[in-house]
mmCIF file of C-alpha atoms and ligand atoms in Angstrom:
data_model
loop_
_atom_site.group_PDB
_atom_site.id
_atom_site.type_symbol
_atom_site.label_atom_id
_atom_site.label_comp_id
_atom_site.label_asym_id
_atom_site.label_seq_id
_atom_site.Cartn_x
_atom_site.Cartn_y
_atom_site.Cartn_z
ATOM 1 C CA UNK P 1067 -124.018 68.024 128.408
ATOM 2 C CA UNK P 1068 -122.125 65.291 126.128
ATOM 3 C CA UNK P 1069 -122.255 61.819 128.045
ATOM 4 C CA UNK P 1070 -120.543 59.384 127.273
ATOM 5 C CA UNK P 1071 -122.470 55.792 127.479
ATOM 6 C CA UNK P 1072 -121.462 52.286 127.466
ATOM 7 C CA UNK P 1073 -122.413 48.644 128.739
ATOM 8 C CA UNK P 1074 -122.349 44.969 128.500
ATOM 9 C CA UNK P 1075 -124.443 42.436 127.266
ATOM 10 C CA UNK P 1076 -126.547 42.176 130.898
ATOM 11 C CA UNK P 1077 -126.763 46.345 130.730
ATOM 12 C CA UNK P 1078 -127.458 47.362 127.066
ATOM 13 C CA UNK P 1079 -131.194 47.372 127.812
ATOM 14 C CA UNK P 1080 -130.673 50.431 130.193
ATOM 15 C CA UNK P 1081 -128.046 51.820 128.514
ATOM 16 C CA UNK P 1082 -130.565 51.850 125.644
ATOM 17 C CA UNK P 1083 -133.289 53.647 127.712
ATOM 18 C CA UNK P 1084 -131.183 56.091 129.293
ATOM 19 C CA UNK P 1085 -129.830 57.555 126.012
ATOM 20 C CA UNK P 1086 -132.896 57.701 124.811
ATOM 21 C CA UNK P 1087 -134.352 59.859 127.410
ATOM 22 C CA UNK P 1088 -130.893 61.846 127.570
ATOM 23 C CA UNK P 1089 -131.498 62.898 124.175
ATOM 24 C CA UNK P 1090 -134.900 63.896 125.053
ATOM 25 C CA UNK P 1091 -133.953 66.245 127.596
ATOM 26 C CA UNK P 1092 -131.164 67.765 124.674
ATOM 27 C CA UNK P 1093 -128.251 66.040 126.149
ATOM 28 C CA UNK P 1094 -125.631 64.791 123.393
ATOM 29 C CA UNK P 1095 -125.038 61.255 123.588
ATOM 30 C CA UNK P 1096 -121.303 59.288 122.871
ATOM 31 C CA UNK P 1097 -122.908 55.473 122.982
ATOM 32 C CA UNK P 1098 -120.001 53.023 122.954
ATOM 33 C CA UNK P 1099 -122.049 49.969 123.080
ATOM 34 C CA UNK P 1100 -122.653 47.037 123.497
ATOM 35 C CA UNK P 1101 -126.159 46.995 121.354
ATOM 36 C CA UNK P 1102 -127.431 43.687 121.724
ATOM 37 C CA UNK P 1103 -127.133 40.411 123.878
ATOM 38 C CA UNK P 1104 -124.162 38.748 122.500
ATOM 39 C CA UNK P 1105 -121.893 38.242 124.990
ATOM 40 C CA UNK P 1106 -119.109 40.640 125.541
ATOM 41 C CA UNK P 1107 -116.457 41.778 128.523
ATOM 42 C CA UNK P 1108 -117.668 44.572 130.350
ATOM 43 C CA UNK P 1109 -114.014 45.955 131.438
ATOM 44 C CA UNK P 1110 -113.620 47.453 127.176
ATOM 45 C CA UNK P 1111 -116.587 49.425 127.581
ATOM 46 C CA UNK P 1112 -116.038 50.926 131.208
ATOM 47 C CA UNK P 1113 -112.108 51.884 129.473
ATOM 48 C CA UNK P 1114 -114.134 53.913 126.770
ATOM 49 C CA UNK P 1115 -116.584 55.694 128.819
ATOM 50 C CA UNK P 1116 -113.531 56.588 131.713
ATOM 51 C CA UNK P 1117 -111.467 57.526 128.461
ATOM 52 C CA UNK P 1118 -113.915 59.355 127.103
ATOM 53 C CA UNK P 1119 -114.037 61.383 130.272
ATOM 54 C CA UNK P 1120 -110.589 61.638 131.181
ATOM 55 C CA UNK P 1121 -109.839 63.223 127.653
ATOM 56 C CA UNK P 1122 -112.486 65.406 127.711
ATOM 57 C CA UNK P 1123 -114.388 64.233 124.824
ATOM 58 C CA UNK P 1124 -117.402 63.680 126.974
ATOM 59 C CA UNK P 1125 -118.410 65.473 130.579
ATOM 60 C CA UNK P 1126 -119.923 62.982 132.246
ATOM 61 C CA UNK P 1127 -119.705 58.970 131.548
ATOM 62 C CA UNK P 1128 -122.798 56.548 133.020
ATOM 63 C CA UNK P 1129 -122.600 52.903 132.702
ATOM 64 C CA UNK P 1130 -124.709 49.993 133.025
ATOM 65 C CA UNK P 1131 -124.056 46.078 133.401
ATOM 66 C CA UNK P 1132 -125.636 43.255 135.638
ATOM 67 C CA UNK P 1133 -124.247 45.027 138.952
ATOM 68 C CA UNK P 1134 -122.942 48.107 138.417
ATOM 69 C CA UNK P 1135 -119.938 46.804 139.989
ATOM 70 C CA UNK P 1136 -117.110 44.937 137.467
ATOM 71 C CA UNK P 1137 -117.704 47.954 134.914
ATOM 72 C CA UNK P 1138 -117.220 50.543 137.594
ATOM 73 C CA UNK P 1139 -114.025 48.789 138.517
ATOM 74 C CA UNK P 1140 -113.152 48.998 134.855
ATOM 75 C CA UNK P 1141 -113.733 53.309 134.583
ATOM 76 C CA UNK P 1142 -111.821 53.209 138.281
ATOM 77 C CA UNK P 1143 -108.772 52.191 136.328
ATOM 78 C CA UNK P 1144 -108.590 55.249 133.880
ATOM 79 C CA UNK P 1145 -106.325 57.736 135.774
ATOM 80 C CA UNK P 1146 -108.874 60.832 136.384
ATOM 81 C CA UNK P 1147 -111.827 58.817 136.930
ATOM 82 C CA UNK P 1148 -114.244 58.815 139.995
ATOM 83 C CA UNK P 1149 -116.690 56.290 139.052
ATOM 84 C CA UNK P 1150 -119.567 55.656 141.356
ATOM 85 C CA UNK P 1151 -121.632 52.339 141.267
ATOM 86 C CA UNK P 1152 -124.848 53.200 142.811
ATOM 87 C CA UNK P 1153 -127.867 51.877 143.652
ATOM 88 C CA UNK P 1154 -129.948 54.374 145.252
ATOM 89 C CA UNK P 1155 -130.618 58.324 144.756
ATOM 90 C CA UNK P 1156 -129.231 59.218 148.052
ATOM 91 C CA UNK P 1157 -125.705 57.140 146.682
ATOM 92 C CA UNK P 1158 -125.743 58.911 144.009
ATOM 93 C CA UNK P 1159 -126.402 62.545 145.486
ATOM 94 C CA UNK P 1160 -123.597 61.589 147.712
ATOM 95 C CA UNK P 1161 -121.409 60.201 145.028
ATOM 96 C CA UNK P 1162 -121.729 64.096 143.391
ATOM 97 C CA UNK P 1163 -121.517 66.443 146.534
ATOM 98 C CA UNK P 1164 -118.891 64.280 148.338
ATOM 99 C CA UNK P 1165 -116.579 62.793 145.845
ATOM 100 C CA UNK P 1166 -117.433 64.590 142.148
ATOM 101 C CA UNK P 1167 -118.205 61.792 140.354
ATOM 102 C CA UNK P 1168 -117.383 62.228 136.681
ATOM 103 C CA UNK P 1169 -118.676 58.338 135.677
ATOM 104 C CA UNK P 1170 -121.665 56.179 137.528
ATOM 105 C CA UNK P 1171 -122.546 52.951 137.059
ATOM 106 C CA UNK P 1172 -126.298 51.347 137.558
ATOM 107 C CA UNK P 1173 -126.980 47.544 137.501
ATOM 108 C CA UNK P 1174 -129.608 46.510 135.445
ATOM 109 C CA UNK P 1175 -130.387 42.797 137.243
ATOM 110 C CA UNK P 1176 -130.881 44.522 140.501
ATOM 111 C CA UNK P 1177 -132.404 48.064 139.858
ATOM 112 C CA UNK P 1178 -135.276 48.943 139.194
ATOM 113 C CA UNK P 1179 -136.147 51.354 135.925
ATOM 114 C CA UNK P 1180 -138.168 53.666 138.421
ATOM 115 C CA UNK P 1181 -134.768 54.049 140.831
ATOM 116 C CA UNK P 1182 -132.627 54.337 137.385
ATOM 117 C CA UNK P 1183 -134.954 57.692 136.458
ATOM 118 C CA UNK P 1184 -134.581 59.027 139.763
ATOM 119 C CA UNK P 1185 -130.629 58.382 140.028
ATOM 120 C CA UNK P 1186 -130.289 59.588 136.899
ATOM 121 C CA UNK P 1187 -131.841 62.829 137.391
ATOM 122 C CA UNK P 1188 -130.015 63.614 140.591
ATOM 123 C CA UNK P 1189 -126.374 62.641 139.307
ATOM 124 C CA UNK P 1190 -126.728 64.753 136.481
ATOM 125 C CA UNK P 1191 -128.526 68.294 138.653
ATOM 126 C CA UNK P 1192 -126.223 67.560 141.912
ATOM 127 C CA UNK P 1193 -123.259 69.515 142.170
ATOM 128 C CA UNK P 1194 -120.066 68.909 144.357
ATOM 129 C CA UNK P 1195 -119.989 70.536 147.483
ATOM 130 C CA UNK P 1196 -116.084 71.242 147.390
ATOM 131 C CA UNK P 1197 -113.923 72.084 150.080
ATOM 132 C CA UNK P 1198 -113.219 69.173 152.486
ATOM 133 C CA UNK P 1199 -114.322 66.973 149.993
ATOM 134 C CA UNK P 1200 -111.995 68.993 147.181
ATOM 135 C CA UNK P 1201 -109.324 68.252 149.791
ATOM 136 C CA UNK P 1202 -110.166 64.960 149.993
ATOM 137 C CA UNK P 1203 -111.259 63.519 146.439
ATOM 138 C CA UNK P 1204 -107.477 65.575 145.338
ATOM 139 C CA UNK P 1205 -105.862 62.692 147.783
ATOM 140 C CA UNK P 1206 -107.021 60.014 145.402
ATOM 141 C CA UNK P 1207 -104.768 60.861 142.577
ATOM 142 C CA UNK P 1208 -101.944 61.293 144.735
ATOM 143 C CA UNK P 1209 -101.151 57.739 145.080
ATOM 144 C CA UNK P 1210 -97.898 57.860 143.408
ATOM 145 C CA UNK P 1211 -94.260 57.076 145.457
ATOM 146 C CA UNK P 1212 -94.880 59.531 148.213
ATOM 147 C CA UNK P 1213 -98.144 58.658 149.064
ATOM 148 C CA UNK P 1214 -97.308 54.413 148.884
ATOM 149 C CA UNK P 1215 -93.992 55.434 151.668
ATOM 150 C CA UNK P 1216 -96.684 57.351 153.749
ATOM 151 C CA UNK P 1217 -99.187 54.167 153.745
ATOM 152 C CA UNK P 1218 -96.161 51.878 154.570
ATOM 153 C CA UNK P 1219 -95.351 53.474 157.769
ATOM 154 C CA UNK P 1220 -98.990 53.295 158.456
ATOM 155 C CA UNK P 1221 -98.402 50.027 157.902
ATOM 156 C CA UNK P 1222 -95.412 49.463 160.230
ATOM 157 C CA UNK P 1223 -97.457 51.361 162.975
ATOM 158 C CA UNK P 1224 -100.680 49.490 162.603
ATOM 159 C CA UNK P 1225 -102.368 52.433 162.250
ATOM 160 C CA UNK P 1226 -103.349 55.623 159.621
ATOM 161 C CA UNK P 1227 -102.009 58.688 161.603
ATOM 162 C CA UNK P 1228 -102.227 62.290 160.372
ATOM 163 C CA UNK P 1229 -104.984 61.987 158.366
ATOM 164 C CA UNK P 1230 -106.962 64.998 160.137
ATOM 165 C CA UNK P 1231 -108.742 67.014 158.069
ATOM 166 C CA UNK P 1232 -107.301 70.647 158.533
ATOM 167 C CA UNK P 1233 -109.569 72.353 160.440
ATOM 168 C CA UNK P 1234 -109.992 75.493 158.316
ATOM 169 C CA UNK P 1235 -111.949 73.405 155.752
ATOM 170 C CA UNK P 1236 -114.005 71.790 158.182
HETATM 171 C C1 RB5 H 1367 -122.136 39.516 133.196
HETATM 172 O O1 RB5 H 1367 -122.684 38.248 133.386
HETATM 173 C C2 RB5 H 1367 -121.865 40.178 134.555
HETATM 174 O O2 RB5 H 1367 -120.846 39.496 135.207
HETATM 175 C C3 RB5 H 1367 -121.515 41.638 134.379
HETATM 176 O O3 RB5 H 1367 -122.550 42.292 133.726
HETATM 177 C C4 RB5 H 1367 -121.288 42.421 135.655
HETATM 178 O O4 RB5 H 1367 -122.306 42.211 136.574
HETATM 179 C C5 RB5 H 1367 -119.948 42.281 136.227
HETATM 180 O O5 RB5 H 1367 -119.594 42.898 137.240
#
C-alpha cells in the first residue's frame, strides 16, 4: 500500500517509527513531516495526509500528534475523508468495519508504542464490513442543501425522525 504520513512537533517521534516499520513490511511511504521538534501547526499536515488521500496519491493516510485529536479534525476537513482518532485496537477495528476509515490518527503523549503496533496492524488488515454501514458512512458526504433543510425540521420538531435504517440492509 502507499500511505501517506504526517505529524506535528508532539507526534514526529511516532510518525518516525511507524514509517519505519511500514517500510519494513514493503509498504511505500509519502512522509509529509514534521521531522523534528520545532514547533509547528498540526492542522497543515492533517490537510496533506487527507489530500493526499482524497486525490488518490496515497491509499491510506495515518497521523500522529499529542492527542490524536486537533490533527484528525484537520484530515476531517478534506471533503472525502473519514479520519479516525483512536486509541485502542478495538477503535480502530471499528473505525475500518463500521465507517471505512481512509486516515487515523494516534496520539503520541497518551499511547503507548505497544498499543500503536497493535492499532496499526489492525487498521491496515481490517476491512469494511459494507452494507448498513455503506449506507450509512455514504450519509456523511451528503451534507450539502438537502441534507442541512432535512436537519432543520429536525430541528423545529425537537427530534431526528426517519432515520431508520431500511430494513433490507439490516
Ligand atoms: C501540540 O502542543 C498539541 O496541541 C497538538 O499536538 C495536538 O495534541 C492538538 O490537538
Amino acid at each position: 500500500m502507499k500511505i501517506a504520513l504526517g505529524a506535528d512537533h508532539a507526534g514526529f517521534e511516532y510518525k518516525d517509527r511507524i514509517a519505519e516499520k511500514l517500510r519494513g513490511l514493503g509498504h511505500e511511504i509519502l512522509d509529509f513531516g514534521t521531522h523534528d521538534a520545532t514547533p509547528v501547526d498540526y492542522p497543515q499536515y492533517g490537510f496533506a495526509v487527507g489530500e493526499a488521500v482524497a486525490t488518490g496519491e496515497a491509499d491510506r493516510g495515518i497521523l500522529v500528534c499529542g492527542s490524536s485529536l486537533g490533527i484528525a479534525m484537520a484530515a476531517n476537513k478534506v471533503p472525502g475523508i473519514r479520519c479516525a482518532p483512536v486509541m485502542d485496537p478495538y477503535s480502530a477495528e471499528l473505525a475500518r468495519r463500521h465507517n471505512d476509515a481512509n486516515v487515523i490518527a494516534f496520539s503520541e503523549r497518551l499511547t503507548g508504542w505497544e498499543m500503536i503496533e497493535r492499532m496499526l496492524q489492525v487498521y491496515l488488515e481490517t476491512g469494511f464490513d459494507g452494507g448498513r454501514h455503506a449506507y450509512r458512512v455514504e450519509q456523511l458526504f451528503e451534507f450539502g442543501d438537502a441534507q442541512r433543510v432535512r436537519t432543520l425540521k429536525d430541528l423545529e420538531r425537537g427530534e431526528v425522525t426517519e432515520a431508520q435504517t431500511p430494513k433490507d440492509l439490516l
